[in-house]
Structure formats: structure tokens, C-alpha cells
PDB file of C-alpha atoms in Angstrom:
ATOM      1  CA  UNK W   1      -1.120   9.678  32.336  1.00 76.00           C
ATOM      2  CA  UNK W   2       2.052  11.742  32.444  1.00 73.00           C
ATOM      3  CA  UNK W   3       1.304  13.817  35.707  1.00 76.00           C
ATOM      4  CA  UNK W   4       0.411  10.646  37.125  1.00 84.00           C
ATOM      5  CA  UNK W   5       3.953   8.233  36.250  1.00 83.00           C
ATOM      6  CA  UNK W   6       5.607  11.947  37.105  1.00 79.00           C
ATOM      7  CA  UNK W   7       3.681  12.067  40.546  1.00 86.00           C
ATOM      8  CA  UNK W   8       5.289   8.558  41.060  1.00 92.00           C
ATOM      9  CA  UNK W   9       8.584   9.644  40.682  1.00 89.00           C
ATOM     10  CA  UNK W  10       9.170   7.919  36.594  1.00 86.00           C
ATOM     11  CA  UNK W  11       9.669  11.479  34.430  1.00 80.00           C
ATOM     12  CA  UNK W  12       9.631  10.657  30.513  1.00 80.00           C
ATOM     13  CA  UNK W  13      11.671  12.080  28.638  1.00 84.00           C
ATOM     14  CA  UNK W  14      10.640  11.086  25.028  1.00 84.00           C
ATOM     15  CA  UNK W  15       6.757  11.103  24.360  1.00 82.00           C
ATOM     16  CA  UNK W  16       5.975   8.534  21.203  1.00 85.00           C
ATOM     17  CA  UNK W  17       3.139   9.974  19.577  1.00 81.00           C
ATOM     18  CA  UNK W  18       3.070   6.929  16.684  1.00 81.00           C
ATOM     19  CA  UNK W  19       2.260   7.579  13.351  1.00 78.00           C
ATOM     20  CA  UNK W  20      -1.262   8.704  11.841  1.00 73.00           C
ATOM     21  CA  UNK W  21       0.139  11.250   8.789  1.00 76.00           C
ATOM     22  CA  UNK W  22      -1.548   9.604   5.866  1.00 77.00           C
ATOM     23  CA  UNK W  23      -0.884   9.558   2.449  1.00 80.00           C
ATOM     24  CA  UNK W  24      -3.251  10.402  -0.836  1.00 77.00           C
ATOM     25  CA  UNK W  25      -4.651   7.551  -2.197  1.00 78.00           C
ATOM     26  CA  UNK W  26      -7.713   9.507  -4.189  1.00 76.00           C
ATOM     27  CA  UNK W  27      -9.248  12.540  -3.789  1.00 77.00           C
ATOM     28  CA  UNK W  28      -9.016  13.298   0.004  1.00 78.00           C
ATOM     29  CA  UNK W  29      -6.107  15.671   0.892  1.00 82.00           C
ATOM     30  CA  UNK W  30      -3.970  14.880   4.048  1.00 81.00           C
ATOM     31  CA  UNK W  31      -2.297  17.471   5.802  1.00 83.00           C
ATOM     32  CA  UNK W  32       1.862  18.195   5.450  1.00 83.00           C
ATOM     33  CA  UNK W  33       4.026  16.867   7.697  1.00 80.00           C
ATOM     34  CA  UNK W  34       4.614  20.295   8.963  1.00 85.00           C
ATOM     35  CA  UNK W  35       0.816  21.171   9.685  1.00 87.00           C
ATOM     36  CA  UNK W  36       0.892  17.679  11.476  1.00 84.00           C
ATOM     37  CA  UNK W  37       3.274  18.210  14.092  1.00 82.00           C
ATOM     38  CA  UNK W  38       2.072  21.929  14.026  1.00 85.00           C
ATOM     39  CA  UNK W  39      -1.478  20.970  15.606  1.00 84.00           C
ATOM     40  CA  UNK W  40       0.080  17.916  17.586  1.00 81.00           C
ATOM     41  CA  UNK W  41       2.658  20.083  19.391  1.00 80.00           C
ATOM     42  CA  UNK W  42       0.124  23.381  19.621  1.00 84.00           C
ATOM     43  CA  UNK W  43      -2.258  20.779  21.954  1.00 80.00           C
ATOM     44  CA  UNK W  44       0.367  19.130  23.816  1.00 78.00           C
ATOM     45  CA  UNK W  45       1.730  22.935  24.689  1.00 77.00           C
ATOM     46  CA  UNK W  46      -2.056  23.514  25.813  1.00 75.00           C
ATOM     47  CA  UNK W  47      -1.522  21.132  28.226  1.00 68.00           C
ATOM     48  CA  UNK W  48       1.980  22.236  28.728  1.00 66.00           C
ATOM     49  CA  UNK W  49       2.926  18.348  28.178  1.00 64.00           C
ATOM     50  CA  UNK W  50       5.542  19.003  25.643  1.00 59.00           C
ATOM     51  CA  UNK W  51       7.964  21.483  27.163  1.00 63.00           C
ATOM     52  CA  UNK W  52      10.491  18.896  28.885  1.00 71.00           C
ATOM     53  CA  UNK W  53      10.549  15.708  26.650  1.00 76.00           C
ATOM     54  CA  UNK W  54      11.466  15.212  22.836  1.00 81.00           C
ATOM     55  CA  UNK W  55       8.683  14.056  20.803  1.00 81.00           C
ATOM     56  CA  UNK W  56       9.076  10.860  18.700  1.00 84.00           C
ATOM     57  CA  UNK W  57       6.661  10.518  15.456  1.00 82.00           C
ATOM     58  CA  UNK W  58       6.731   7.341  13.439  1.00 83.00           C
ATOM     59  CA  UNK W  59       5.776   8.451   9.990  1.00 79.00           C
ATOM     60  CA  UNK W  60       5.896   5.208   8.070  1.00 77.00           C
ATOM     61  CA  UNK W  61       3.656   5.074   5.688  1.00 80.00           C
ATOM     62  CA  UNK W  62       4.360   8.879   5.116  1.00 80.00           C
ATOM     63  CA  UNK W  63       7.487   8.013   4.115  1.00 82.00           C
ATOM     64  CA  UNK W  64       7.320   5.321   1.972  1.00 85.00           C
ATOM     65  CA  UNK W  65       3.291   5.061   0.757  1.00 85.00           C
ATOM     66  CA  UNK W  66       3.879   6.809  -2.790  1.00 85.00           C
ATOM     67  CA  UNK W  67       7.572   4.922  -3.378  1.00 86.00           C
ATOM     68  CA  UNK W  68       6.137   1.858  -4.079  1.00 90.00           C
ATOM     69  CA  UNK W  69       3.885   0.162  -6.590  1.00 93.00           C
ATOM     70  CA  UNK W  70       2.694  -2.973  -7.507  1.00 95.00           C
ATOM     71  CA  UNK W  71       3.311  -3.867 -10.851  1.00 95.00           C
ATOM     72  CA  UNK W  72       1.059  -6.351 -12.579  1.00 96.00           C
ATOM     73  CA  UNK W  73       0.268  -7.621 -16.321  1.00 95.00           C
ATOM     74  CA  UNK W  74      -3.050  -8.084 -17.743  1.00 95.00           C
ATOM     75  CA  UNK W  75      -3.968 -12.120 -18.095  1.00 95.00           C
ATOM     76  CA  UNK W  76      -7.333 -11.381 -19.978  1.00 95.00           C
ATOM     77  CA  UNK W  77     -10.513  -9.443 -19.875  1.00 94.00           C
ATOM     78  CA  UNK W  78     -13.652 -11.255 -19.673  1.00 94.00           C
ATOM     79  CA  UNK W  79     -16.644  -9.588 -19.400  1.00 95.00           C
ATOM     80  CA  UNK W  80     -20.487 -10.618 -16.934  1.00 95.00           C
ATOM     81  CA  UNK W  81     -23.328  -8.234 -18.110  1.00 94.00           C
ATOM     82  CA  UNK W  82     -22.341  -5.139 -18.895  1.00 93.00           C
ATOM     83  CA  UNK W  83     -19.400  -5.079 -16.075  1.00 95.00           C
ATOM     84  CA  UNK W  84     -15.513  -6.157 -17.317  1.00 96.00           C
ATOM     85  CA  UNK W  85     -12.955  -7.633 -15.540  1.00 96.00           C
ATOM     86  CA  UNK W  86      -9.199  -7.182 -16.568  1.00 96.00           C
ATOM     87  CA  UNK W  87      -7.818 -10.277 -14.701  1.00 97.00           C
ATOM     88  CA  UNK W  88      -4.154  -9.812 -13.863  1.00 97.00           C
ATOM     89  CA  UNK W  89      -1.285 -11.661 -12.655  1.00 96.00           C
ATOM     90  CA  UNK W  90      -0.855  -9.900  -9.049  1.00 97.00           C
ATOM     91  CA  UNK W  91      -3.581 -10.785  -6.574  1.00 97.00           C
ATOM     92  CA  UNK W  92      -4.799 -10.452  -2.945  1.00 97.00           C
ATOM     93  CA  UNK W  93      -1.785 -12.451  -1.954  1.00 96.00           C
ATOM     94  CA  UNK W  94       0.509  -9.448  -3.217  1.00 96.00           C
ATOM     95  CA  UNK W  95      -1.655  -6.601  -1.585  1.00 96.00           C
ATOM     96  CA  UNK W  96      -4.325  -7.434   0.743  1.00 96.00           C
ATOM     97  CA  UNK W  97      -5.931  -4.037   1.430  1.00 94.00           C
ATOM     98  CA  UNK W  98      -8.253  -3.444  -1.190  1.00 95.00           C
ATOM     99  CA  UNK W  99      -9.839  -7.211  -0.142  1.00 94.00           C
ATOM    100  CA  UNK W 100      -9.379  -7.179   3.436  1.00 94.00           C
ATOM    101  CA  UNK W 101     -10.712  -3.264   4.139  1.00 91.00           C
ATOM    102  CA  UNK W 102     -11.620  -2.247   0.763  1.00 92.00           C
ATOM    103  CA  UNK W 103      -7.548  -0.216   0.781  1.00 90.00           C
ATOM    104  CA  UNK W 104      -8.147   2.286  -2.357  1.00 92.00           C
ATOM    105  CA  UNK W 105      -4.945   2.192  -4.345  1.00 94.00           C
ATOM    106  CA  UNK W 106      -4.625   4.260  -7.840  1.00 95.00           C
ATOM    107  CA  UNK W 107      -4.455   2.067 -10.955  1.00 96.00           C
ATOM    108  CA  UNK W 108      -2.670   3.148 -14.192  1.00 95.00           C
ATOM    109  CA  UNK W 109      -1.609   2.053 -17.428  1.00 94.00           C
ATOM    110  CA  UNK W 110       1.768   1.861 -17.730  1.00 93.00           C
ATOM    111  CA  UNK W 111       1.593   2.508 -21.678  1.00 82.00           C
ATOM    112  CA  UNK W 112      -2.147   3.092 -22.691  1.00 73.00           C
ATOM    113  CA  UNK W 113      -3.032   0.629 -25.653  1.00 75.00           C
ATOM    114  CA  UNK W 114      -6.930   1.997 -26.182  1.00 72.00           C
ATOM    115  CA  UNK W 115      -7.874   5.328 -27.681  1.00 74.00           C
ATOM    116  CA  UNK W 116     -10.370   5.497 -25.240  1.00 85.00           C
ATOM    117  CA  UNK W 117     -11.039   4.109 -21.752  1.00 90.00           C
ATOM    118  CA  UNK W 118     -13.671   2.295 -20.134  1.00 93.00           C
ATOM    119  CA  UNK W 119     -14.650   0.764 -16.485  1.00 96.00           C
ATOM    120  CA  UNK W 120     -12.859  -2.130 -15.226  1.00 97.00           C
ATOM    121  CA  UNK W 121     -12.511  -4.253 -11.691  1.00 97.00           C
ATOM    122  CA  UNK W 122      -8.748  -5.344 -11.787  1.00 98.00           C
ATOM    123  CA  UNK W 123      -9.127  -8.553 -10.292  1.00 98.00           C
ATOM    124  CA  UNK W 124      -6.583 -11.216  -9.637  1.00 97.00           C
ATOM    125  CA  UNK W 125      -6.502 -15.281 -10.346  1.00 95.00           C
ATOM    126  CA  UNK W 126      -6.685 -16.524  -7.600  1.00 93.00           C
ATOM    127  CA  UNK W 127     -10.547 -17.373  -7.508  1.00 86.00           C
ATOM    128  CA  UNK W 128     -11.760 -15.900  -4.353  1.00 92.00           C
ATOM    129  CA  UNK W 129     -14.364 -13.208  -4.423  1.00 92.00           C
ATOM    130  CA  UNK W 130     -12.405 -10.538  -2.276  1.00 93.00           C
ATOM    131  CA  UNK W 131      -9.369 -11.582  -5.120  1.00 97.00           C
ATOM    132  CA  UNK W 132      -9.594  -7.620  -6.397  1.00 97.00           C
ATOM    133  CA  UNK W 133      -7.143  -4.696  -6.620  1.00 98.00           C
ATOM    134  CA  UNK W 134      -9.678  -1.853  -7.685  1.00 97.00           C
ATOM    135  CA  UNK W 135     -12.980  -1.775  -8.550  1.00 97.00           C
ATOM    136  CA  UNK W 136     -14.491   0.288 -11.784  1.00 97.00           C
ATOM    137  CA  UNK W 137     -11.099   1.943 -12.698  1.00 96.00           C
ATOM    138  CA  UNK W 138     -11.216   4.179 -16.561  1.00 95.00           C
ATOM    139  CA  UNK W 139      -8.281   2.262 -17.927  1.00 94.00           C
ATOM    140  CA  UNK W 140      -7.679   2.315 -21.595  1.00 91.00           C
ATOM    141  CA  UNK W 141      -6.155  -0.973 -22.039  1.00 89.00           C
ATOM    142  CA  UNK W 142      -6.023  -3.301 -25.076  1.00 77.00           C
ATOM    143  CA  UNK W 143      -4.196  -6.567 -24.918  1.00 77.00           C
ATOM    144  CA  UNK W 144      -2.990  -9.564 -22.979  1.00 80.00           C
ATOM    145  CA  UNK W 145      -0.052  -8.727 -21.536  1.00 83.00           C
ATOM    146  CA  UNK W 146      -0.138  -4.874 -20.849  1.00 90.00           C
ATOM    147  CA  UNK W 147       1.344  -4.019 -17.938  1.00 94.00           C
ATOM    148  CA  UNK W 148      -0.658  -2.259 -15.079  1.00 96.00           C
ATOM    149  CA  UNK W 149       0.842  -0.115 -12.319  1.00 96.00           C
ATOM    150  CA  UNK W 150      -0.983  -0.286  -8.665  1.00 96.00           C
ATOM    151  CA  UNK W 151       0.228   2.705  -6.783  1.00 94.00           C
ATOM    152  CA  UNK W 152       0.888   3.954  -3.149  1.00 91.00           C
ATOM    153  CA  UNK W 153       1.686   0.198  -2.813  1.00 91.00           C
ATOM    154  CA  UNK W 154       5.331   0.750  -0.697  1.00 89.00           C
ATOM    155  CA  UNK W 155       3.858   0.454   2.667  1.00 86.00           C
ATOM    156  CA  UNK W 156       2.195  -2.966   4.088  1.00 84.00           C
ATOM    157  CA  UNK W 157       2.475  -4.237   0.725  1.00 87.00           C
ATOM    158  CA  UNK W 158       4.794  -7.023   1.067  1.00 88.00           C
ATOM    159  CA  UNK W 159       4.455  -6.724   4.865  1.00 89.00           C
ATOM    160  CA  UNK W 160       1.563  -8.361   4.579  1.00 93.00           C
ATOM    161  CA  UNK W 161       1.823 -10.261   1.400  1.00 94.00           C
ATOM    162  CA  UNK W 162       1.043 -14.180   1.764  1.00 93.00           C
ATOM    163  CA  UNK W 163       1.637 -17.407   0.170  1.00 91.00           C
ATOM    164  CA  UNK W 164      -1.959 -17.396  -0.036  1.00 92.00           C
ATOM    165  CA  UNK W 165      -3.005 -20.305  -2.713  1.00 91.00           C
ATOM    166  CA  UNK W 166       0.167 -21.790  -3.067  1.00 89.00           C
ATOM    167  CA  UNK W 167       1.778 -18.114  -4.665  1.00 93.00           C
ATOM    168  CA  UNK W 168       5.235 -17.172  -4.164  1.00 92.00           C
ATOM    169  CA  UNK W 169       5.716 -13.230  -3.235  1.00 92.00           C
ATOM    170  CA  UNK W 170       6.422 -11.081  -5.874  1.00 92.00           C
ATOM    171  CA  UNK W 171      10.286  -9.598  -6.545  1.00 93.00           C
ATOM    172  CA  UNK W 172      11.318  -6.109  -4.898  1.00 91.00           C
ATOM    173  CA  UNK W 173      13.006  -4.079  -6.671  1.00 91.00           C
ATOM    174  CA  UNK W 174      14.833  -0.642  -5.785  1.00 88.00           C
ATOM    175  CA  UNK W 175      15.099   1.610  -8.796  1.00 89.00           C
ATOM    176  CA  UNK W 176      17.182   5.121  -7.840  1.00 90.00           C
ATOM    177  CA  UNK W 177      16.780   7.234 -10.987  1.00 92.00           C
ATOM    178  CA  UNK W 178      18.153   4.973 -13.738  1.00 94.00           C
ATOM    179  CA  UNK W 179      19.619   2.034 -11.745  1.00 93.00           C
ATOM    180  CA  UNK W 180      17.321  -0.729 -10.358  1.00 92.00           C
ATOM    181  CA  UNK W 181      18.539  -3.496  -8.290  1.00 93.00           C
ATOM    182  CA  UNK W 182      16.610  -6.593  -6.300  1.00 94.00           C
ATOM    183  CA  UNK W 183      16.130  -6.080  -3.081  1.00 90.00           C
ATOM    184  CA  UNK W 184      13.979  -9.147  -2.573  1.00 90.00           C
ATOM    185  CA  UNK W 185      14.446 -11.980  -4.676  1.00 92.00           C
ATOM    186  CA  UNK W 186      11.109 -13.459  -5.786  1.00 92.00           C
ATOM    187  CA  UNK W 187      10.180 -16.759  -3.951  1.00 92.00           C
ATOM    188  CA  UNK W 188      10.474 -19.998  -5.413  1.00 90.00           C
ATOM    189  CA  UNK W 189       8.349 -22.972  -5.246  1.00 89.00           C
ATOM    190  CA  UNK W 190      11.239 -25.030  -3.470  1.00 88.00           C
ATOM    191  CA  UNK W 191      10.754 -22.352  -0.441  1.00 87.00           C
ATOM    192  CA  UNK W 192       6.873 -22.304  -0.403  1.00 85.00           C
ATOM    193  CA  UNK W 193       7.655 -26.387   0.657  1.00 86.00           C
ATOM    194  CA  UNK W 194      10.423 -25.853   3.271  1.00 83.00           C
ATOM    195  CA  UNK W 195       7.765 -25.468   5.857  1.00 73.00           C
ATOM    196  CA  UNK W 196       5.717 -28.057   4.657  1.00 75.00           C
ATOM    197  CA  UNK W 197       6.524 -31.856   5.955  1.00 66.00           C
TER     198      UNK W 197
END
């Protein structure tokens, strides 16, 4: 496609190559930023396609995957069969990826209460099927209220948070080493019924 805009006379000069650098989420192992571009930039010079024009990468989620979490506190654990359930306050609404394309995200306790852990499906309340976060997680937790941390939660998270089920999106908050400060206030009922008439 370039030799054919430059054989009508339109030359690029920047060449947007988009994103694609992921981030760890379990066990697979994504290349370095570095190694990226490396193999990006060796094939384009195969083609000699790089030479003349800057190269623009849009690392995104690269960037800001790992700085966010969602944090969420255990409702109750109920239990079907031999399968448990720790139901928490966050749900699809908050981050859709697990539900919508089964989006692996790390869960961890944010202070373990158990000695000793056992499978759970972190599921939310808002009584859907696809309402989970992570299914059979080892989480040693003990009692209502515990807090849970969902990780690798800073990109798309509230991008494409919803007011599914009547649910206000969750609070941002920026915390730089020992300061913390809200970024996003959390919403209110009053604005889930501004667009409503």
C-alpha cells in the first residue's frame, strides 16, 4: 500500500503501526517493548519500508495494564455442590472482560484471612450468569467484608464500564507512592436519572 499512495504522488511520512504489545495477565510471557519494535522495524527494513518515515506505536495497554486494579469487597460466600462462590461488590458492570471474552485478570487477597486457601469463582451481584470476575481462583479468604484486589485492571476497565443494572461506576483513584487523590468521582444515583425522562 505504500509504493502504491507513493506511485500516486502522496509520500507518508509517519507509518502508525497501532498497538499489539500485551501485557501478563497469567502465565504467558509477552515480549519487551524493545524486542517489539526490534522485530517490527527488522521486517519493515526487509522491505526497506521504514527508512524515510517515523514510526508511530500506540502502546496503551502496555502502558497502563498493570497500574490499575479493581478493588472489590467480599458480600458472602455461598456454596452449589462442591463449587464456592465469593460474591463481591464489583461486577460485570465495573470490568466486562472476563464476561464478555472470558478477559483473565489476577485475583488477590488484599490481607489473607484463611490459613489455607481453596477454589473460588469471584462473582458479582448483579444476577446474570456471565456476572463473574475469575473463575476457580486459590484465595484464602475468611469473612464478609475482606477486600479483594482484581489486577491488570487500568486499561478498558472503566472505558468500558456500564450502568449496567441500574449501578453507578466505581471511584478512580490515583495513588503516587503515599498520596492518593480522586480522579473520578464515583457516580451517583441522581446522574444514572439525568438521561432518563
Amino acid at each position: 500500500m505504500i509504493d502504491q499512495l507513493d506511485g500516486l504522488g502522496i509520500g507518508l511520512r509517519h507509518l502508525d503501526l497501532g498497538g499489539g504489545l500485551g501485557i501478563r495477565y497469567d502465565e504467558e510471557e509477552p515480549p519487551s517493548a524493545a524486542q517489539f519494535m526490534r522485530a517490527i522495524v527488522d521486517r519493515l527494513l526487509e522491505h526497506r519500508l521504514a527508512a524515510s518515515m517515523g514510526l508511530v506505536f500506540e502502546f496503551g495497554r502496555a502502558l497502563v495494564g498493570n497500574a490499575g486494579l479493581l478493588l472489590t469487597r467480599l458480600e458472602y460466600v455461598k456454596h452449589n455442590g462442591d463449587r464456592a462462590f465469593a460474591v463481591v461488590d464489583a461486577a460485570m458492570n465495573d470490568l466486562i472482560r472476563p464476561a464478555l471474552y472470558e478477559g483473565y485478570h489476577p485475583i488477590v487477597e488484599v490481607s489473607p484471612a484463611a490459613s489455607e486457601s481453596r477454589l473460588y469463582d469471584v462473582v458479582g451481584p448483579v444476577c446474570e450468569s456471565g456476572d463473574w470476575l475469575g473463575k476457580s481462583r486459590p484465595l484464602r479468604i475468611g469473612q464478609e467484608h475482606d477486600l479483594l484486589a482484581v489486577l491488570s485492571a487500568g486499561a478498558y476497565g472503566m472505558s468500558m464500564s456500564s450502568n449496567y443494572n441500574a449501578r453507578p461506576r466505581a471511584v478512580e483513584l490515583l495513588v503516587d507512592g503515599t498520596n492518593v487523590r480522586v480522579i473520578r468521582q464515583r457516580e451517583t444515583i441522581a446522574a444514572l436519572w439525568q438521561g432518563e425522562a
